[in-house]
Coordinates of C-alpha atoms in Angstrom, one line a residue:
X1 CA -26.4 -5.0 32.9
X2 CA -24.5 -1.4 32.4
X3 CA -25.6 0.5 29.6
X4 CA -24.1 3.9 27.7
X5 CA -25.8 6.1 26.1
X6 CA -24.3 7.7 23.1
X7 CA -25.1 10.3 20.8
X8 CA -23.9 9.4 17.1
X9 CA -23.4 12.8 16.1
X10 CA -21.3 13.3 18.9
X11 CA -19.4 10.1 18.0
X12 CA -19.1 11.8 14.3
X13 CA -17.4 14.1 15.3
X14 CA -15.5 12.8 18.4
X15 CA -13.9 10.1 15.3
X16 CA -13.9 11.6 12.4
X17 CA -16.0 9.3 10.8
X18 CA -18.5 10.4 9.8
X19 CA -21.0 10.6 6.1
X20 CA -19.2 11.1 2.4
X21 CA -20.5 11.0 -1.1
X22 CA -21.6 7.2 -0.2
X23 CA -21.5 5.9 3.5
X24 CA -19.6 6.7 6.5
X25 CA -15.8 6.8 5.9
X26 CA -12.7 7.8 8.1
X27 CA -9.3 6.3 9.3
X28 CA -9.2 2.9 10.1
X29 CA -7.8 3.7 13.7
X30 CA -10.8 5.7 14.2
X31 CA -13.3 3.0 12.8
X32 CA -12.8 1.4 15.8
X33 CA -15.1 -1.7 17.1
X34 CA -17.0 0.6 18.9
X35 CA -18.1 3.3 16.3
X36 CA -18.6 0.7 13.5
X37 CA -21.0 -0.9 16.3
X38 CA -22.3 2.3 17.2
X39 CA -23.3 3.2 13.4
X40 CA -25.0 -0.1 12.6
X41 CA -26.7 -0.3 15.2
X42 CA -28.3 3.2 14.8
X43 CA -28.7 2.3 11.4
X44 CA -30.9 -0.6 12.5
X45 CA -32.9 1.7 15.3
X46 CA -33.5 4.5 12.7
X47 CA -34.9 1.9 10.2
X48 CA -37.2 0.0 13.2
X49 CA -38.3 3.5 14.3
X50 CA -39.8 4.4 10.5
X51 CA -41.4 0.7 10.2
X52 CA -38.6 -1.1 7.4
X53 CA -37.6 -4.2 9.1
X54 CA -40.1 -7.0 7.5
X55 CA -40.9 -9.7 9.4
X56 CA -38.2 -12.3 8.6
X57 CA -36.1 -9.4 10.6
X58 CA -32.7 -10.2 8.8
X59 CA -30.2 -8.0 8.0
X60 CA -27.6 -9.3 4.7
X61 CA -23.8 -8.0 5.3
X62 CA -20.9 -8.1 3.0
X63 CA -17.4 -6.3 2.9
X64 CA -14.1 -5.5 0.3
X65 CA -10.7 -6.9 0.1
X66 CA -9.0 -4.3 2.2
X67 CA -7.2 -4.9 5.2
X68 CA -9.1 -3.9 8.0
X69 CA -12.7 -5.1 6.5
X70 CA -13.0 -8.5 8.5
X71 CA -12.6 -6.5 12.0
X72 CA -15.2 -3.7 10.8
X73 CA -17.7 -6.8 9.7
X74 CA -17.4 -8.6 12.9
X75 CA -18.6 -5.4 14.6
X76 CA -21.2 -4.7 12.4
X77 CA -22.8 -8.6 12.7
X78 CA -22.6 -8.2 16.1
X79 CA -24.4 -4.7 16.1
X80 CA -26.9 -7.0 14.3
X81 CA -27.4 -9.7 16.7
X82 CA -27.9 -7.3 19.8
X83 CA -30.1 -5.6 18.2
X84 CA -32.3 -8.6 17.5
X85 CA -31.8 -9.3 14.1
X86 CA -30.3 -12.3 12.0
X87 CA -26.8 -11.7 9.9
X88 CA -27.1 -13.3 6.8
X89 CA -22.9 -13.4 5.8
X90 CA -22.3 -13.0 2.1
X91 CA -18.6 -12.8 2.6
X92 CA -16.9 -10.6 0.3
X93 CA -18.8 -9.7 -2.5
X94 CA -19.0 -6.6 -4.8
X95 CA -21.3 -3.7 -3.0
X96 CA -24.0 -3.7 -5.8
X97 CA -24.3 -8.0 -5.4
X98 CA -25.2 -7.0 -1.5
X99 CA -27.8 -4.6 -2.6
X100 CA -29.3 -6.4 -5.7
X101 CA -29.4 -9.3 -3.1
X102 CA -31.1 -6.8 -0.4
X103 CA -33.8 -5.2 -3.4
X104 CA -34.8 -9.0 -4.1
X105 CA -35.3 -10.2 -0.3
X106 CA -36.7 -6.9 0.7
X107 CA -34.0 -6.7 3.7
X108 CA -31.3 -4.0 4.6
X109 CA -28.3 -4.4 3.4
X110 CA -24.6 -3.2 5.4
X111 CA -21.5 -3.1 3.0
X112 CA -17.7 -2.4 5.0
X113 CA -15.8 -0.8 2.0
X114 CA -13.8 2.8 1.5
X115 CA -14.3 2.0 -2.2
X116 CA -11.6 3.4 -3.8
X117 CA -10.0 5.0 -1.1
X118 CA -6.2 3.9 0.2
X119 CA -5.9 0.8 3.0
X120 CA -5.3 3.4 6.0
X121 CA -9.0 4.2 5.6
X122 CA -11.9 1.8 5.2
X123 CA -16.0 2.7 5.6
X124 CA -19.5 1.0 5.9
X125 CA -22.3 1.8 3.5
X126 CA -25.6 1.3 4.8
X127 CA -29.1 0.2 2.2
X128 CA -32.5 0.3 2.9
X129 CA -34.9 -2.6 1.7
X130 CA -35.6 0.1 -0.6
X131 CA -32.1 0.8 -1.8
X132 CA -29.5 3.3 -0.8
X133 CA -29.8 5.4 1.9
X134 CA -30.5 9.3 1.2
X135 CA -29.8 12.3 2.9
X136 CA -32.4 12.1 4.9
X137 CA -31.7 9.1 6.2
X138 CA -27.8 9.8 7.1
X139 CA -29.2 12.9 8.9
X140 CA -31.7 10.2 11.3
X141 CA -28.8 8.2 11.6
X142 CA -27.0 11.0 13.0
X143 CA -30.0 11.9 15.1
X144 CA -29.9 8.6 17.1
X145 CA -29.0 8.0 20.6
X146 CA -28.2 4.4 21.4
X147 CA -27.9 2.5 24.7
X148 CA -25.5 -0.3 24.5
X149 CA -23.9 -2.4 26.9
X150 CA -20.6 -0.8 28.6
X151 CA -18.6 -4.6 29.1
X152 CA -19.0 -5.0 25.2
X153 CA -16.0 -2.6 24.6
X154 CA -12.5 -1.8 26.7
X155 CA -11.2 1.7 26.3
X156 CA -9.7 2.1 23.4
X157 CA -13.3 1.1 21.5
X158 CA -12.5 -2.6 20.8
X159 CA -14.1 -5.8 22.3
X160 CA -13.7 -7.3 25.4
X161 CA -14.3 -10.5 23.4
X162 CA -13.9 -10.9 20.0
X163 CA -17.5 -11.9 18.6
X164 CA -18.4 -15.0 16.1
X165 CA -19.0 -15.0 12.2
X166 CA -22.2 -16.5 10.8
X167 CA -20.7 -18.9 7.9
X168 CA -20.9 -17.9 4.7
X169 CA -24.0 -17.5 2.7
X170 CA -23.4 -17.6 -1.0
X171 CA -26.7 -16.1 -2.2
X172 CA -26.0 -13.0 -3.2
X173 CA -22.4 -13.7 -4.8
X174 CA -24.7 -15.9 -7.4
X175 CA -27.7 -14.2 -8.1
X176 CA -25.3 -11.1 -8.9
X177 CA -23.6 -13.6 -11.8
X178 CA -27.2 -14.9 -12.7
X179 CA -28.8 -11.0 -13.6
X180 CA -25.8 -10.6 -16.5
X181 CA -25.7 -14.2 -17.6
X182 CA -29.4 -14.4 -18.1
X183 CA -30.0 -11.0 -19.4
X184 CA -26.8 -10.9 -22.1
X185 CA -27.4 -13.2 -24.9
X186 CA -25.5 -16.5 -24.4
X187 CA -22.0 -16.1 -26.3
X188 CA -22.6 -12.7 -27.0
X189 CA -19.1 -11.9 -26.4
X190 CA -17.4 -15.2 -28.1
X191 CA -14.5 -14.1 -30.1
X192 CA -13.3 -11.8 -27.8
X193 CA -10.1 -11.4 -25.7
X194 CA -10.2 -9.3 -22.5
X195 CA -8.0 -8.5 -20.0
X196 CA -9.5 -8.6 -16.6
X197 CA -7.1 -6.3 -14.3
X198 CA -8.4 -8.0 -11.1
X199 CA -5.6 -6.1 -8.9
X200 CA -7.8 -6.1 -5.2
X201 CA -11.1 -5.8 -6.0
X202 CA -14.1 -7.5 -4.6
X203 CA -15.3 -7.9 -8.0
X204 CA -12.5 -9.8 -9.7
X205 CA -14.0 -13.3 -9.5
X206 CA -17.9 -12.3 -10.5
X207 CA -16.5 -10.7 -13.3
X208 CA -14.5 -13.6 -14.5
X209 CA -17.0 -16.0 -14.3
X210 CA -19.3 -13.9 -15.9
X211 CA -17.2 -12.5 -18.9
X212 CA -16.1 -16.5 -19.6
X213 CA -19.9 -17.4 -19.1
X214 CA -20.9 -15.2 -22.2
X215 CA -18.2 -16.6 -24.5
X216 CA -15.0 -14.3 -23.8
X217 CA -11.4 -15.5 -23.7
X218 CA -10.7 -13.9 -20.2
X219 CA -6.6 -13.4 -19.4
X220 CA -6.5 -12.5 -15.6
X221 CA -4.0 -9.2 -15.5
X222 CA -2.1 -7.8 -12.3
X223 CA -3.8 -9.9 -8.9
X224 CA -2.7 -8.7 -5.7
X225 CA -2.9 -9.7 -2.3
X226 CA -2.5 -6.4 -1.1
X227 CA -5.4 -3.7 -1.1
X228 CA -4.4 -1.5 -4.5
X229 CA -6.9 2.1 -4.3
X230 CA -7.9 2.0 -7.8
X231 CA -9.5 5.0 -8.2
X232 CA -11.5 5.5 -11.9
X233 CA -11.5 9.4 -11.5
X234 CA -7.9 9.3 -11.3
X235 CA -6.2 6.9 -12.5
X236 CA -2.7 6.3 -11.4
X237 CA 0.1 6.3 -14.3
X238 CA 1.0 2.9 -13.4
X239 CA -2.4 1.4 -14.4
X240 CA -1.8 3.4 -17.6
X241 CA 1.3 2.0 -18.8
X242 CA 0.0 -1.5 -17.3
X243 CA -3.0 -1.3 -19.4
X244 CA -1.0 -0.5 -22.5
X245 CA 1.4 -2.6 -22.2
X246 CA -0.8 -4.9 -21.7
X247 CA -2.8 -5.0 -24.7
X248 CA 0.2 -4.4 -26.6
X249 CA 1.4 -7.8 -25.1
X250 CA -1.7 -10.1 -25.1
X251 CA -3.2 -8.7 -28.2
X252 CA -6.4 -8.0 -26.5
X253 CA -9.8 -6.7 -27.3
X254 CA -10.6 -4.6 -23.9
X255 CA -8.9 -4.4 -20.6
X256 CA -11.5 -3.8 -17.8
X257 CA -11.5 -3.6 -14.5
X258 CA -13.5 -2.0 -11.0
X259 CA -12.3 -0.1 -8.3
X260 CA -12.0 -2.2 -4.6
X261 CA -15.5 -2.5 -4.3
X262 CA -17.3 -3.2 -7.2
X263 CA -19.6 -0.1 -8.4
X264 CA -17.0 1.8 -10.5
X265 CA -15.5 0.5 -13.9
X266 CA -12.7 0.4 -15.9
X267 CA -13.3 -0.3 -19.5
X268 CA -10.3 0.5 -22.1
X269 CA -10.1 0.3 -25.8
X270 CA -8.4 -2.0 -27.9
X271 CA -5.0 0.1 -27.4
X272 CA -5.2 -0.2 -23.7
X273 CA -6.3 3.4 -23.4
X274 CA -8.6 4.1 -20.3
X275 CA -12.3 5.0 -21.1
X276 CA -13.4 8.2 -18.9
X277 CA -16.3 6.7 -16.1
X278 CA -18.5 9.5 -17.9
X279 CA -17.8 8.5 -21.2
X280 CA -18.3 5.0 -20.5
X281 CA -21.5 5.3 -18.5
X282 CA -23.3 7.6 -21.5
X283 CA -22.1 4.6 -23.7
X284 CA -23.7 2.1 -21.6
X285 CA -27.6 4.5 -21.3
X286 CA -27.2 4.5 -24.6
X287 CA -26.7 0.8 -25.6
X288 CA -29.1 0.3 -22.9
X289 CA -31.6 2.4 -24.8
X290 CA -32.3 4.7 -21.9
X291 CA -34.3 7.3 -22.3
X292 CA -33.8 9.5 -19.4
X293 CA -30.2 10.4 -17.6
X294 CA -30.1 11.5 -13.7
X295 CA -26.0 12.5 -13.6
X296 CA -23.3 14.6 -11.5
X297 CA -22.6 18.3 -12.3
X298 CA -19.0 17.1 -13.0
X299 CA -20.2 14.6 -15.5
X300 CA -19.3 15.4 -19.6
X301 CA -21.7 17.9 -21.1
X302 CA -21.5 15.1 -24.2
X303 CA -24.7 13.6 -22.7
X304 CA -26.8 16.5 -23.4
X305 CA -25.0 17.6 -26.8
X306 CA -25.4 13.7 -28.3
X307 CA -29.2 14.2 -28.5
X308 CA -29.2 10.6 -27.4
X309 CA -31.4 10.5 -24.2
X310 CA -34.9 12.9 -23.7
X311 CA -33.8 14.1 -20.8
X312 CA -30.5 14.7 -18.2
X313 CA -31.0 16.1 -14.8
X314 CA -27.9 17.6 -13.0
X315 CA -27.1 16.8 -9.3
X316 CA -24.5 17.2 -6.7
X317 CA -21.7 14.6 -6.6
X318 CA -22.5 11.2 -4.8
X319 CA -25.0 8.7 -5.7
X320 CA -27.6 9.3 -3.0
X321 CA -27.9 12.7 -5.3
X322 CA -28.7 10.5 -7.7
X323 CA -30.7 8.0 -6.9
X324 CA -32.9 11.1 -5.7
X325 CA -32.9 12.3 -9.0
X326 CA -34.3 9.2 -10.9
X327 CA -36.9 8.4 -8.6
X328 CA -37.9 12.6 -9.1
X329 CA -38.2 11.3 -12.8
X330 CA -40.0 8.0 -11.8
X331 CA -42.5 10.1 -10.0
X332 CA -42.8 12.6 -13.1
X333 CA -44.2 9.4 -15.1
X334 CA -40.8 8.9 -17.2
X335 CA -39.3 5.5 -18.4
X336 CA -36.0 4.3 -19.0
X337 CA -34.7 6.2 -16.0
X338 CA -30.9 5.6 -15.5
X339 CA -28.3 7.5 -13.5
X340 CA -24.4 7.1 -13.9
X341 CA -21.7 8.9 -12.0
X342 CA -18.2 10.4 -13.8
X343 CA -16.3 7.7 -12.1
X344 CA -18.7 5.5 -14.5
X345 CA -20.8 3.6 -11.8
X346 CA -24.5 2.5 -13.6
X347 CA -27.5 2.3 -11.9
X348 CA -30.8 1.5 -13.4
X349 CA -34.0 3.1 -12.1
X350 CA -36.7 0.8 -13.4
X351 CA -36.5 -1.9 -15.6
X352 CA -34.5 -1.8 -18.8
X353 CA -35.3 -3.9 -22.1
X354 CA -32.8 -5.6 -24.5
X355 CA -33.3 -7.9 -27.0
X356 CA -36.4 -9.4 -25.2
X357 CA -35.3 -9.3 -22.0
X358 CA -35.9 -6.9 -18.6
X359 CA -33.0 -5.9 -16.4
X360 CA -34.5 -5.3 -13.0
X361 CA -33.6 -1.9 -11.2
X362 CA -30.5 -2.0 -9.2
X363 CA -30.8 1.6 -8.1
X364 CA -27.2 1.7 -6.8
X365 CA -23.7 1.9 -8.6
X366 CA -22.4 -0.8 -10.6
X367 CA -20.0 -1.9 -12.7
X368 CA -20.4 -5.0 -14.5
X369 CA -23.1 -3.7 -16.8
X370 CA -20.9 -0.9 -18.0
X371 CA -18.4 -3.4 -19.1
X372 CA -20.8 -5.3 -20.3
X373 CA -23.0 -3.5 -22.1
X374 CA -19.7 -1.9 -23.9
X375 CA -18.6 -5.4 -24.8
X376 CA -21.7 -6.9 -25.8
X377 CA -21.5 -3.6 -28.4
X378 CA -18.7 -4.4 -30.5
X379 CA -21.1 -7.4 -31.9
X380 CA -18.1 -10.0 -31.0
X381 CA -15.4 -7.8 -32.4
X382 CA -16.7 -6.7 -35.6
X383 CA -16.8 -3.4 -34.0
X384 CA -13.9 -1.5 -32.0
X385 CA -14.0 -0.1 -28.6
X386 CA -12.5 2.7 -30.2
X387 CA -15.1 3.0 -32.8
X388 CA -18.2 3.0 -30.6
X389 CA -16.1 6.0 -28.3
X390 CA -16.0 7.9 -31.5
X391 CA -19.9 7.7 -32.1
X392 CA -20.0 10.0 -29.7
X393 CA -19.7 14.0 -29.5
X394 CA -15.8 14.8 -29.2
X395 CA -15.7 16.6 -25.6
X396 CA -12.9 15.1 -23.3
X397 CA -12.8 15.2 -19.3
X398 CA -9.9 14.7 -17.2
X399 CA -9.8 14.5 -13.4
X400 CA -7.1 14.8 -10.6
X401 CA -6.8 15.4 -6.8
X402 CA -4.3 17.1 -4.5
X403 CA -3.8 14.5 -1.7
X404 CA -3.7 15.5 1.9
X405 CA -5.3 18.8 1.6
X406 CA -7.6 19.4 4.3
X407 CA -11.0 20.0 3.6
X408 CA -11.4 23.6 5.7
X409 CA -8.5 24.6 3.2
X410 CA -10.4 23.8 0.1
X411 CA -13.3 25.3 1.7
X412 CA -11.9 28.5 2.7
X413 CA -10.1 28.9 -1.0
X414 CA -13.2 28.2 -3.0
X415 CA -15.5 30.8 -0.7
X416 CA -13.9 33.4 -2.8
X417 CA -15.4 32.3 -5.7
X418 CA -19.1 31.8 -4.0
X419 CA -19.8 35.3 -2.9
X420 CA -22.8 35.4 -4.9
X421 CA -21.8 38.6 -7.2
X422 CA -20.8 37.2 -10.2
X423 CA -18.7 40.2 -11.3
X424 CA -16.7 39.7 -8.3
X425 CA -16.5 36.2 -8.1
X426 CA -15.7 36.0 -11.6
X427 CA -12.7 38.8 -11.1
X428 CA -11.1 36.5 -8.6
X429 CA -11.5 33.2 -10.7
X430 CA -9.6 35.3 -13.6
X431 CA -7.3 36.7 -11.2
X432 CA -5.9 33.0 -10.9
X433 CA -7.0 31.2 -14.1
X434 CA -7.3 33.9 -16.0
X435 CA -4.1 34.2 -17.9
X436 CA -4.9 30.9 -19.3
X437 CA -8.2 30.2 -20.2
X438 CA -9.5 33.5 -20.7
X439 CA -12.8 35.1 -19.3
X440 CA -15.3 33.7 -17.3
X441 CA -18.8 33.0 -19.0
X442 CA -20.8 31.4 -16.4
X443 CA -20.1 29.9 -12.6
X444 CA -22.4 26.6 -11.5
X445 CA -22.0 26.6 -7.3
X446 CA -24.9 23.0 -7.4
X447 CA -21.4 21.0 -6.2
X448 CA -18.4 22.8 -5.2
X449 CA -17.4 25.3 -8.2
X450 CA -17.8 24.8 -11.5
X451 CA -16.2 27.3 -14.4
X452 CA -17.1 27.4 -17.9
X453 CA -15.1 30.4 -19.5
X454 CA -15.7 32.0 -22.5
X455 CA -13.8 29.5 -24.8
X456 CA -16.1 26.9 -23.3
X457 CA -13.3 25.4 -21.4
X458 CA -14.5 24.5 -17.9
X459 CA -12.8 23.5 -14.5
X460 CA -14.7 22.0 -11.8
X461 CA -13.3 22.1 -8.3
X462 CA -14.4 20.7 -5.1
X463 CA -13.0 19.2 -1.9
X464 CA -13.7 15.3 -1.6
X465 CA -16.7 13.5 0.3
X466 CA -14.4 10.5 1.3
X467 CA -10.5 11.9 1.7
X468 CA -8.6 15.1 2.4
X469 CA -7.9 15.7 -1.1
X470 CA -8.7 19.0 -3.4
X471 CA -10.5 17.1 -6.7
X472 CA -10.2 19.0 -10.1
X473 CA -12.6 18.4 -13.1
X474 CA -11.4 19.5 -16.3
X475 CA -13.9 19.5 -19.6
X476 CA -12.7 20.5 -23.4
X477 CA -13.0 20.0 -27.1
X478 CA -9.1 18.3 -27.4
X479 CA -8.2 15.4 -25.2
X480 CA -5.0 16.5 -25.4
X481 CA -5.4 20.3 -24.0
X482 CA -8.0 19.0 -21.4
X483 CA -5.1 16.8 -19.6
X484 CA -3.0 19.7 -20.2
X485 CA -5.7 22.0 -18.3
X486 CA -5.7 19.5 -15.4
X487 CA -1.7 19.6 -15.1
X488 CA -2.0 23.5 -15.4
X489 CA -5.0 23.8 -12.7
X490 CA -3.2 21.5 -10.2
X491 CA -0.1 23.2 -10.4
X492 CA -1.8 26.7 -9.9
X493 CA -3.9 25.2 -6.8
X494 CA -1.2 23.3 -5.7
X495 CA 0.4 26.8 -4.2
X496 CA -3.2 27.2 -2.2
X497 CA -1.3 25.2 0.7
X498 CA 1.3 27.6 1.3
X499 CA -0.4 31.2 0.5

């Protein structure tokens, strides 16, 4: 039998696709068979090679509603199987059900999802027994050279012969609804009426089940059969008349929702007004009774103003920064370590305590125990969304993107903020933003650039880890001026394509 050899880091960047924030992502006519087979399988060869494949050698798998996610998982259970291992097939499941299944059997976990990303793209997120892979890890992954067979693929990168699907295993799609139904207080949410917005995510039917198992009246909002890229960072303005009209409609308690995966929530308020992910996460810590916070640069500075938590550590953007953050704390002897991301995905660290009971770690995003834990809150209605948002400090984010910007554009625009001379880095922020937010009191380079002027206004740019798109953070003391501040900011940056 023929084999190749193949380089992935060559592959990277022969496709395209290649690591973001949180797994490999690209175009879907670059994910071909071959380079989802490729990845997996020097996943798999990284992982023998440092001694984490146990002895039942099996490998769990799992994938998103989009389009293009049943092709990407046949190649990556077939990546599997050559390289010795069994595919357990959880179908389609929300990416933290795959890895709280993975934590509890002590196996690698594969997840093919571009998360909130639109259908032309799709990716593959890769877990250790352990949990999410770091940056260490992506960079062995991309250190691997595989031998494959040649007959497995034609020349385009697809198979020769389309490859079999283990049958379903339901395993992890239950034990997912089991962590929230045993640890919530049975009818803890009775006398509630939420809208679930199950659009296309991977989540919509976990989260049913599990909002109607703990006593709320669920009314399922806005299904679609076509992939919708739900993104909690920014939220389109069609999800934000939906949402208020419908809870002007249906009388509702909540809206909530996730993005097409699973690990990022949508939570609103009895108006149908969208929670910010960072808002909403800081709620949840605190309900949680966490005690210390591992979260983004771009995250609100409420978190450390609410005196709430003993201690916040900053990262860079993308929850591999973050899961290396709270296990820093772990190792420092702290307890109640949490993280959460501004697009509101929750992960746990160690095991949290609530009314008698633990939550095991899930050390990866989710976003069922954001809604949750906001719901379970409002003490079966007696208490408002709206009034636990105003518990805490008033500083308002807002967030927005410039699509189809290439990231060696945003790049080469921000390098003339990052000279490292503060005078003249901060004469070249004001040349630009200077007219309306005044002077520049301080520049933070840990992810991208992040202003805070004089005023204490702050803008936060930096190019995405998944798309081609320019992302803009905005932070302020009015809700009103900050969205105002992200219109102003994308406008300005807007004329960066054509000067």
């Amino acid at each position: 039998m023929e084999t190749g050899s193949y380089s992935i880091s060559d592959l990277m960047l022969d496709s395209g696709v290649t690591f973001g924030t949180s797994g490999a992502r690209g175009l879907v006519t670059a994910i071909t068979d071959q380079v989802a087979y490729s990845y997996t399988f020097a996943f798999l060869q990284h992982l023998e090679n440092s001694g984490q494949i146990n002895t039942n050698r099996c490998v769990a798998v799992a994938g998103d509603l989009r389009s293009s996610t049943p092709r990407i998982i046949a190649a990556v259970c077939k990546a599997v199987i050559d390289h010795g291992l069994q595919v357990i097939n959880c179908g389609y499941v929300p990416s933290p059900a795959i890895a709280l299944y993975g934590l509890q059997q002590g196996i690698p976990t594969i997840m093919v999802t571009g998360s909130h990303i639109p259908d032309d793209r799709n990716g593959i997120k890769f877990n250790r027994p352990d949990g999410e892979i770091l940056k260490k890890d992506e960079q062995a992954i991309r250190d691997q050279v595989i031998e494959i067979p040649e007959y497995l693929f034609n020349q385009q990168g697809f198979f020769t012969q389309e490859p079999d699907l283990p049958s379903v295993n339901k395993a992890a799609y239950d034990n997912y609804v089991k962590r929230y139904t045993d640890f919530f207080s049975p009818r803890c949410l009775e006398g509630l009426r939420i809208g679930l917005y199950e659009h296309s995510s991977v989540a919509r039917e976990s989260a049913a089940e599990v909002l109607a198992a703990l006593g709320a009246e669920v009314i399922r909002l806005g299904y679609s059969d076509q992939f919708v890229p739900v993104d909690t960072e920014a939220i389109r303005p069609e999800d934000i008349a939906l949402a208020r009209d419908w809870a002007n409609t249906h009388g509702l308690d909540s809206i909530v929702s996730t993005d097409g995966d699973g690990d990022r929530p949508l939570v609103s308020n009895e108006k149908g007004e969208w929670l910010r992910g960072d808002m909403a996460g800081m709620l949840c810590a605190y309900f949680l009774n966490a005690d210390w916070v591992a979260t983004p640069v771009s995250s609100n500075s409420a978190v450390e103003r609410s005196g709430w938590f003993t201690g916040v550590s900053r990262t860079c953007i993308g929850s591999p920064y973050v899961v290396s953050a709270m296990q820093i704390l772990l190792d420092e002897g702290r307890k109640g370590v949490v993280g959460y991301e501004a697009n509101g995905g929750f992960l746990n660290a160690d095991t949290l305590e609530l009314g008698g009971k633990g939550l095991e770690p899930l050390p990866t995003r989710d976003a069922l125990i954001v809604i949750l834990s906001i719901l379970n809150r409002t003490k079966n209605g007696a208490l408002k969304v709206s009034d636990l948002c105003a518990s805490a400090p008033a500083r308002f984010t807002s967030s927005n993107r410039l699509k189809a910007f290439p990231v060696d554009l945003s790049q080469k625009r921000l390098a003339a903020f990052k000279s490292g001379d503060f005078k003249r880095d901060s004469r070249a922020i004001e040349q630009i933003f200077g007219d309306r937010f005044g002077e520049v009191e301080s520049i933070d380079l840990t992810d991208g650039v992040r202003i805070t002027f004089k005023g204490e206004d702050i803008i936060h740019l930096r190019p995405s880890g998944n798309a081609p798109e320019l992302r803009c953070y905005t932070e302020a003391d009015s809700e009103q001026w900050v969205q105002e501040m992200n219109r102003i900011c994308l406008n300005l940056l807007e004329e960066w394509r054509v000067h």
